[in-house]
Amino acid sequence: MIKRLATLIMLLVGALAGAPARAAKPLPVRVVVVTMFERGADTGDTPGEFQYWVERLPLAQTIAFPQGYRALRYNADKQVLGICTGMGTARSAASIMALGLDPRFDLSHAYWLVAGIAGIDPADGSTGSAVWAEWLVDGDLAHEIDPREMPAGWTTGYLPLSKTQPYQQPMREGEYNNALHLNPGLVHWAYGLTKDLKLPDNDKIRELRTAYTATPAAQQPPRVMLGDHLAAMTYWHGQYATQWANDWVKYWTQGQGNFVTSAMEDTGTGQSLEFLAKAGKVDFQRFLVLRTASNFTMQHPGSTAIQSLANEEHGQDKGYSAYLPALEAAYLTGAKVVNSLVDNWATCRDKLPK
């Protein structure tokens, strides 16, 4: 009898050992915080866009992510996931697509918050400001001829794809379209929640903004704003490029958008989320973009474009004049939204906040 019982136990153990392992339950995610670069480690050194989120929210758990640019970080209590995509449209698109298809995460109800630094048009605001975007416009998909060869009267040699003149109407739809429209209700909710925040200011950015005598908005202290975003892989700078950015955004949004901030990645992130939404993996209506101004997109009176660019990129302090204030503004403004979503998850899980 004892031998028979031992034999049955051995057979049962063997059967269990040979059974396929039960798939682990996906990690629930309420908010994905999307940043684009980090200067060193995730903590303890000179910060990039990722570090304050890791240290302060915090995002204490590290999750391997070999199919993306950098390891993920996670807060199990808040169910907030952080990703650093890498710089540029290609890296952001690849990293977000890889995350969206990763079976380890349940992203079906997740909100997505881009929180990164940017250039700002001095006609609209000052460095250190935080800007919520309703429109994302791609600045890469285009035709181009050298300005030295363009016809007289043209303001740019950069043409919409499939067109033969700058800003030629009608604007093309479908694959030729360069604009993504975010959920205006969610964007305005985020702005309303954060518009009264006091953002960091200091003597350095006060001194620079006083030089922008032709643009009163640039001389104001940092604030939370609404304004649309242009994403392009080429880091452009100067008066004429800023005018192109304004015209390009106006064209692709049919006059509904106003160019305010410039960076590289957000149309790549947005395109991946659009495709993932079609596959039922995410909800594109839960996508927010917050860009905070680390520098101006053009020179002030009395300076040239190359002097302005060189000073921001390679000047005495070796970096953007409002770099640290912009990082602070991104975290302060973004965390207000993230914590509100987390704290009100019983409602926000199934219903967008208003």
CSV table of C-alpha atoms in Angstrom, one decimal:
chain,number,residue,atom,x,y,z
A,1,MET,CA,0.0,0.0,0.0
A,2,ILE,CA,2.8,2.4,1.0
A,3,LYS,CA,4.7,1.6,-2.3
A,4,ARG,CA,1.5,2.2,-4.3
A,5,LEU,CA,1.0,5.6,-2.6
A,6,ALA,CA,4.6,6.6,-3.2
A,7,THR,CA,4.3,5.6,-6.9
A,8,LEU,CA,1.2,7.7,-7.3
A,9,ILE,CA,2.8,10.7,-5.7
A,10,MET,CA,5.8,10.3,-8.0
A,11,LEU,CA,3.6,10.1,-11.0
A,12,LEU,CA,1.7,13.2,-9.9
A,13,VAL,CA,4.8,15.2,-9.3
A,14,GLY,CA,6.1,14.2,-12.7
A,15,ALA,CA,2.9,15.2,-14.4
A,16,LEU,CA,3.0,18.6,-12.7
A,17,ALA,CA,6.6,19.1,-13.6
A,18,GLY,CA,5.9,18.4,-17.3
A,19,ALA,CA,2.8,20.7,-17.4
A,20,PRO,CA,3.3,24.0,-19.1
A,21,ALA,CA,3.9,26.9,-16.7
A,22,ARG,CA,0.9,29.2,-16.2
A,23,ALA,CA,1.5,32.5,-17.9
A,24,ALA,CA,2.3,35.3,-15.4
A,25,LYS,CA,-0.5,37.9,-15.1
A,26,PRO,CA,0.4,41.1,-16.9
A,27,LEU,CA,1.5,44.1,-14.8
A,28,PRO,CA,-1.4,46.6,-14.6
A,29,VAL,CA,-0.4,50.1,-15.8
A,30,ARG,CA,-2.4,53.2,-15.1
A,31,VAL,CA,0.0,55.7,-16.6
A,32,VAL,CA,3.0,55.4,-18.9
A,33,VAL,CA,5.5,58.3,-18.4
A,34,VAL,CA,7.4,58.8,-21.7
A,35,THR,CA,10.8,60.5,-21.6
A,36,MET,CA,13.3,60.7,-24.4
A,37,PHE,CA,16.8,60.9,-23.0
A,38,GLU,CA,18.9,60.4,-19.9
A,39,ARG,CA,22.5,61.7,-19.5
A,40,GLY,CA,23.9,59.0,-17.3
A,41,ALA,CA,22.5,56.6,-14.7
A,42,ASP,CA,18.8,56.8,-13.8
A,43,THR,CA,19.6,58.3,-10.4
A,44,GLY,CA,22.3,60.2,-8.5
A,45,ASP,CA,24.0,62.2,-11.3
A,46,THR,CA,23.3,65.0,-13.7
A,47,PRO,CA,19.6,64.5,-14.7
A,48,GLY,CA,18.1,64.0,-18.0
A,49,GLU,CA,14.4,63.8,-18.7
A,50,PHE,CA,14.0,60.4,-16.9
A,51,GLN,CA,15.8,60.9,-13.6
A,52,TYR,CA,13.4,63.1,-11.6
A,53,TRP,CA,10.6,60.6,-12.4
A,54,VAL,CA,12.7,57.7,-11.2
A,55,GLU,CA,13.9,59.5,-8.0
A,56,ARG,CA,10.8,61.4,-7.0
A,57,LEU,CA,7.6,59.6,-8.1
A,58,PRO,CA,9.4,57.2,-7.5
A,59,LEU,CA,9.9,54.5,-10.1
A,60,ALA,CA,11.9,52.2,-7.9
A,61,GLN,CA,11.6,48.9,-9.8
A,62,THR,CA,13.8,48.2,-12.8
A,63,ILE,CA,12.4,46.0,-15.6
A,64,ALA,CA,14.6,44.7,-18.4
A,65,PHE,CA,13.6,45.9,-21.8
A,66,PRO,CA,16.2,44.6,-24.3
A,67,GLN,CA,13.9,45.3,-27.3
A,68,GLY,CA,13.9,49.0,-26.5
A,69,TYR,CA,16.4,51.8,-25.8
A,70,ARG,CA,16.7,51.5,-22.0
A,71,ALA,CA,15.4,49.5,-19.1
A,72,LEU,CA,11.9,50.4,-17.9
A,73,ARG,CA,11.1,51.6,-14.4
A,74,TYR,CA,7.9,50.9,-12.4
A,75,ASN,CA,6.0,51.9,-9.3
A,76,ALA,CA,3.9,49.0,-8.2
A,77,ASP,CA,1.8,51.0,-5.7
A,78,LYS,CA,0.8,53.7,-8.2
A,79,GLN,CA,1.0,51.3,-11.2
A,80,VAL,CA,3.0,53.9,-13.1
A,81,LEU,CA,5.5,52.7,-15.8
A,82,GLY,CA,8.4,54.9,-17.0
A,83,ILE,CA,10.1,54.6,-20.4
A,84,CYS,CA,13.1,56.4,-21.9
A,85,THR,CA,12.7,56.0,-25.7
A,86,GLY,CA,16.0,57.4,-26.9
A,87,MET,CA,16.3,60.6,-29.0
A,88,GLY,CA,14.7,61.1,-32.4
A,89,THR,CA,11.5,60.0,-34.1
A,90,ALA,CA,12.8,56.6,-35.1
A,91,ARG,CA,13.9,55.5,-31.6
A,92,SER,CA,10.7,56.8,-30.0
A,93,ALA,CA,8.5,55.0,-32.5
A,94,ALA,CA,10.4,51.7,-32.1
A,95,SER,CA,10.5,51.9,-28.3
A,96,ILE,CA,6.8,52.7,-27.9
A,97,MET,CA,5.8,50.0,-30.4
A,98,ALA,CA,8.0,47.5,-28.5
A,99,LEU,CA,6.4,48.4,-25.3
A,100,GLY,CA,2.8,48.3,-26.7
A,101,LEU,CA,3.3,44.8,-27.9
A,102,ASP,CA,5.0,43.5,-24.7
A,103,PRO,CA,2.8,40.9,-23.2
A,104,ARG,CA,4.2,41.6,-19.7
A,105,PHE,CA,2.1,44.7,-19.4
A,106,ASP,CA,-1.7,45.5,-19.4
A,107,LEU,CA,-1.9,48.8,-21.2
A,108,SER,CA,-5.5,48.6,-22.1
A,109,HIS,CA,-6.6,51.4,-19.7
A,110,ALA,CA,-3.2,53.3,-19.5
A,111,TYR,CA,-2.8,57.0,-20.0
A,112,TRP,CA,0.3,58.1,-21.8
A,113,LEU,CA,2.2,61.2,-20.8
A,114,VAL,CA,5.2,62.5,-22.8
A,115,ALA,CA,7.2,64.8,-20.5
A,116,GLY,CA,10.3,66.3,-22.1
A,117,ILE,CA,12.1,69.5,-22.8
A,118,ALA,CA,11.8,71.6,-26.0
A,119,GLY,CA,12.6,74.9,-27.8
A,120,ILE,CA,9.9,77.6,-27.5
A,121,ASP,CA,8.9,80.3,-29.9
A,122,PRO,CA,9.5,83.6,-28.2
A,123,ALA,CA,6.4,85.0,-29.8
A,124,ASP,CA,4.4,82.7,-27.5
A,125,GLY,CA,6.3,82.2,-24.2
A,126,SER,CA,9.4,82.2,-22.2
A,127,THR,CA,11.9,79.5,-21.3
A,128,GLY,CA,11.0,77.4,-18.2
A,129,SER,CA,7.4,77.3,-19.3
A,130,ALA,CA,5.3,74.1,-19.6
A,131,VAL,CA,3.2,73.6,-22.7
A,132,TRP,CA,0.3,71.2,-23.3
A,133,ALA,CA,-0.1,70.3,-27.0
A,134,GLU,CA,-3.3,69.5,-28.8
A,135,TRP,CA,-1.7,69.1,-32.2
A,136,LEU,CA,1.5,67.3,-33.1
A,137,VAL,CA,3.0,68.1,-36.5
A,138,ASP,CA,5.7,66.1,-38.2
A,139,GLY,CA,8.5,68.3,-39.8
A,140,ASP,CA,10.3,65.6,-41.6
A,141,LEU,CA,8.0,64.2,-44.3
A,142,ALA,CA,8.5,66.6,-47.2
A,143,HIS,CA,10.1,67.6,-50.4
A,144,GLU,CA,13.0,70.0,-50.2
A,145,ILE,CA,15.1,72.1,-52.6
A,146,ASP,CA,18.1,74.3,-51.6
A,147,PRO,CA,16.9,77.8,-50.8
A,148,ARG,CA,19.5,79.2,-53.3
A,149,GLU,CA,17.6,77.5,-56.1
A,150,MET,CA,14.0,78.3,-55.1
A,151,PRO,CA,11.8,80.6,-57.2
A,152,ALA,CA,11.7,84.3,-56.3
A,153,GLY,CA,9.0,85.1,-53.9
A,154,TRP,CA,9.1,81.7,-52.0
A,155,THR,CA,9.7,81.9,-48.3
A,156,THR,CA,11.1,78.4,-48.1
A,157,GLY,CA,12.3,75.5,-50.2
A,158,TYR,CA,10.6,73.0,-48.0
A,159,LEU,CA,7.4,71.7,-49.6
A,160,PRO,CA,4.6,69.4,-48.5
A,161,LEU,CA,5.1,65.9,-49.9
A,162,SER,CA,3.4,65.6,-53.3
A,163,LYS,CA,3.2,69.4,-53.7
A,164,THR,CA,5.2,71.7,-56.0
A,165,GLN,CA,4.8,74.9,-54.1
A,166,PRO,CA,5.1,75.9,-50.4
A,167,TYR,CA,1.9,75.3,-48.5
A,168,GLN,CA,0.0,74.4,-51.7
A,169,GLN,CA,-3.7,73.7,-51.2
A,170,PRO,CA,-5.5,71.4,-50.8
A,171,MET,CA,-3.7,69.8,-47.9
A,172,ARG,CA,-3.3,66.0,-48.5
A,173,GLU,CA,-4.9,63.5,-46.2
A,174,GLY,CA,-4.0,59.9,-45.4
A,175,GLU,CA,-0.4,58.8,-45.8
A,176,TYR,CA,0.7,62.3,-46.8
A,177,ASN,CA,-0.7,64.0,-43.7
A,178,ASN,CA,1.7,65.3,-41.2
A,179,ALA,CA,-0.6,66.1,-38.3
A,180,LEU,CA,-1.9,64.2,-35.3
A,181,HIS,CA,-4.8,65.6,-33.3
A,182,LEU,CA,-4.9,64.7,-29.6
A,183,ASN,CA,-8.0,64.5,-27.5
A,184,PRO,CA,-8.8,68.2,-26.8
A,185,GLY,CA,-11.0,67.4,-23.8
A,186,LEU,CA,-8.1,65.5,-22.1
A,187,VAL,CA,-5.6,68.2,-23.0
A,188,HIS,CA,-7.7,71.0,-21.6
A,189,TRP,CA,-8.4,68.9,-18.5
A,190,ALA,CA,-4.6,68.6,-17.9
A,191,TYR,CA,-4.1,72.3,-18.6
A,192,GLY,CA,-6.9,73.3,-16.2
A,193,LEU,CA,-5.4,71.1,-13.5
A,194,THR,CA,-2.0,72.6,-13.8
A,195,LYS,CA,-2.4,76.2,-15.1
A,196,ASP,CA,-1.9,77.8,-11.7
A,197,LEU,CA,1.3,76.0,-10.8
A,198,LYS,CA,4.3,78.3,-10.0
A,199,LEU,CA,7.2,77.1,-12.1
A,200,PRO,CA,10.9,77.5,-11.3
A,201,ASP,CA,12.6,80.8,-12.3
A,202,ASN,CA,16.1,82.0,-11.8
A,203,ASP,CA,18.5,84.9,-12.6
A,204,LYS,CA,20.0,83.1,-15.6
A,205,ILE,CA,16.7,82.7,-17.5
A,206,ARG,CA,15.5,86.1,-16.4
A,207,GLU,CA,18.6,87.7,-17.8
A,208,LEU,CA,18.2,86.0,-21.2
A,209,ARG,CA,14.5,86.7,-21.6
A,210,THR,CA,15.0,90.4,-21.1
A,211,ALA,CA,17.0,90.4,-24.3
A,212,TYR,CA,13.9,89.4,-26.3
A,213,THR,CA,12.6,93.0,-26.6
A,214,ALA,CA,10.6,92.4,-29.8
A,215,THR,CA,8.5,89.6,-28.2
A,216,PRO,CA,6.7,90.6,-25.0
A,217,ALA,CA,5.6,87.0,-24.3
A,218,ALA,CA,9.2,85.9,-24.1
A,219,GLN,CA,9.8,88.4,-21.3
A,220,GLN,CA,7.2,86.9,-19.0
A,221,PRO,CA,8.0,84.5,-16.2
A,222,PRO,CA,7.6,80.7,-16.8
A,223,ARG,CA,4.0,79.5,-16.8
A,224,VAL,CA,1.8,76.6,-17.8
A,225,MET,CA,0.4,77.1,-21.3
A,226,LEU,CA,-1.5,75.6,-24.2
A,227,GLY,CA,0.4,75.4,-27.6
A,228,ASP,CA,1.1,73.0,-30.4
A,229,HIS,CA,4.2,71.0,-31.1
A,230,LEU,CA,6.4,70.4,-34.2
A,231,ALA,CA,8.6,67.3,-34.2
A,232,ALA,CA,11.5,67.0,-36.6
A,233,MET,CA,14.7,64.9,-36.5
A,234,THR,CA,16.8,67.9,-37.6
A,235,TYR,CA,17.6,70.4,-34.8
A,236,TRP,CA,16.8,73.7,-36.5
A,237,HIS,CA,17.2,77.2,-35.1
A,238,GLY,CA,16.7,80.8,-36.1
A,239,GLN,CA,14.3,83.5,-37.2
A,240,TYR,CA,13.5,82.1,-40.6
A,241,ALA,CA,13.2,78.5,-39.4
A,242,THR,CA,10.8,79.6,-36.6
A,243,GLN,CA,8.7,81.4,-39.3
A,244,TRP,CA,8.7,78.1,-41.3
A,245,ALA,CA,7.6,76.2,-38.2
A,246,ASN,CA,4.7,78.5,-37.6
A,247,ASP,CA,3.6,78.3,-41.3
A,248,TRP,CA,4.1,74.5,-41.4
A,249,VAL,CA,2.0,73.9,-38.3
A,250,LYS,CA,-0.7,76.3,-39.5
A,251,TYR,CA,-0.8,74.5,-42.9
A,252,TRP,CA,-1.1,71.0,-41.6
A,253,THR,CA,-3.7,71.9,-38.9
A,254,GLN,CA,-5.7,74.0,-41.4
A,255,GLY,CA,-5.3,77.0,-39.2
A,256,GLN,CA,-6.4,75.3,-36.0
A,257,GLY,CA,-2.9,74.9,-34.5
A,258,ASN,CA,-0.3,77.4,-33.3
A,259,PHE,CA,3.4,76.4,-33.2
A,260,VAL,CA,4.8,76.9,-29.7
A,261,THR,CA,7.3,74.1,-29.0
A,262,SER,CA,9.9,72.2,-31.0
A,263,ALA,CA,11.6,68.8,-30.4
A,264,MET,CA,12.1,65.5,-32.2
A,265,GLU,CA,10.2,62.5,-31.0
A,266,ASP,CA,6.5,63.0,-30.4
A,267,THR,CA,5.0,62.2,-33.8
A,268,GLY,CA,6.9,58.9,-33.7
A,269,THR,CA,5.4,58.2,-30.3
A,270,GLY,CA,2.0,59.3,-31.5
A,271,GLN,CA,2.1,57.2,-34.7
A,272,SER,CA,3.0,54.1,-32.7
A,273,LEU,CA,0.1,54.7,-30.3
A,274,GLU,CA,-2.3,55.2,-33.2
A,275,PHE,CA,-1.2,51.8,-34.7
A,276,LEU,CA,-1.4,50.1,-31.3
A,277,ALA,CA,-4.9,51.5,-30.8
A,278,LYS,CA,-6.0,50.0,-34.1
A,279,ALA,CA,-4.8,46.6,-32.8
A,280,GLY,CA,-6.7,47.1,-29.5
A,281,LYS,CA,-3.6,47.4,-27.4
A,282,VAL,CA,-4.0,51.0,-26.1
A,283,ASP,CA,-6.4,53.9,-26.1
A,284,PHE,CA,-5.1,56.8,-28.3
A,285,GLN,CA,-7.6,59.1,-26.7
A,286,ARG,CA,-5.5,58.9,-23.4
A,287,PHE,CA,-2.4,60.4,-24.9
A,288,LEU,CA,-0.9,63.7,-23.5
A,289,VAL,CA,2.1,65.6,-24.6
A,290,LEU,CA,3.8,68.1,-22.2
A,291,ARG,CA,6.9,69.9,-23.4
A,292,THR,CA,8.8,72.4,-21.2
A,293,ALA,CA,11.0,75.1,-22.7
A,294,SER,CA,14.8,74.7,-22.2
A,295,ASN,CA,15.7,77.3,-24.9
A,296,PHE,CA,14.3,79.6,-27.5
A,297,THR,CA,13.9,78.5,-31.1
A,298,MET,CA,15.5,81.7,-32.5
A,299,GLN,CA,17.9,84.5,-31.6
A,300,HIS,CA,17.0,87.8,-29.8
A,301,PRO,CA,17.6,91.2,-31.4
A,302,GLY,CA,21.3,92.0,-31.6
A,303,SER,CA,22.3,88.3,-32.0
A,304,THR,CA,22.5,86.0,-35.0
A,305,ALA,CA,21.1,82.6,-35.4
A,306,ILE,CA,24.5,80.9,-35.3
A,307,GLN,CA,25.5,82.9,-32.2
A,308,SER,CA,22.3,81.9,-30.5
A,309,LEU,CA,22.6,78.3,-31.4
A,310,ALA,CA,26.2,78.1,-30.4
A,311,ASN,CA,25.6,79.7,-27.1
A,312,GLU,CA,22.8,77.3,-26.2
A,313,GLU,CA,24.6,74.2,-27.4
A,314,HIS,CA,28.3,75.0,-26.5
A,315,GLY,CA,28.2,78.1,-24.4
A,316,GLN,CA,29.9,78.8,-21.1
A,317,ASP,CA,27.5,76.5,-19.1
A,318,LYS,CA,27.6,73.8,-21.9
A,319,GLY,CA,23.9,73.5,-22.3
A,320,TYR,CA,20.5,75.1,-22.7
A,321,SER,CA,20.0,78.2,-20.6
A,322,ALA,CA,16.8,76.8,-19.0
A,323,TYR,CA,17.8,73.1,-18.9
A,324,LEU,CA,17.3,72.4,-15.2
A,325,PRO,CA,14.3,74.7,-14.8
A,326,ALA,CA,12.7,72.9,-17.8
A,327,LEU,CA,13.3,69.5,-16.2
A,328,GLU,CA,11.8,70.7,-12.9
A,329,ALA,CA,8.8,72.1,-14.8
A,330,ALA,CA,8.3,68.8,-16.6
A,331,TYR,CA,8.2,66.9,-13.4
A,332,LEU,CA,6.2,69.3,-11.4
A,333,THR,CA,3.5,69.8,-14.1
A,334,GLY,CA,3.5,66.2,-15.2
A,335,ALA,CA,3.4,64.7,-11.7
A,336,LYS,CA,0.3,66.7,-10.9
A,337,VAL,CA,-1.5,65.0,-13.7
A,338,VAL,CA,-0.1,61.5,-13.0
A,339,ASN,CA,-1.0,61.7,-9.4
A,340,SER,CA,-4.5,62.9,-10.1
A,341,LEU,CA,-5.1,60.0,-12.5
A,342,VAL,CA,-3.7,57.5,-10.0
A,343,ASP,CA,-5.6,59.0,-7.0
A,344,ASN,CA,-8.9,59.0,-8.9
A,345,TRP,CA,-8.4,55.6,-10.7
A,346,ALA,CA,-11.8,54.3,-9.6
A,347,THR,CA,-13.3,56.8,-12.0
A,348,CYS,CA,-10.4,57.4,-14.5
A,349,ARG,CA,-10.0,53.7,-15.3
A,350,ASP,CA,-13.1,53.6,-17.4
A,351,LYS,CA,-14.0,57.3,-17.9
A,352,LEU,CA,-11.8,60.1,-19.1
A,353,PRO,CA,-11.5,63.0,-16.7
A,354,LYS,CA,-13.1,66.3,-17.5
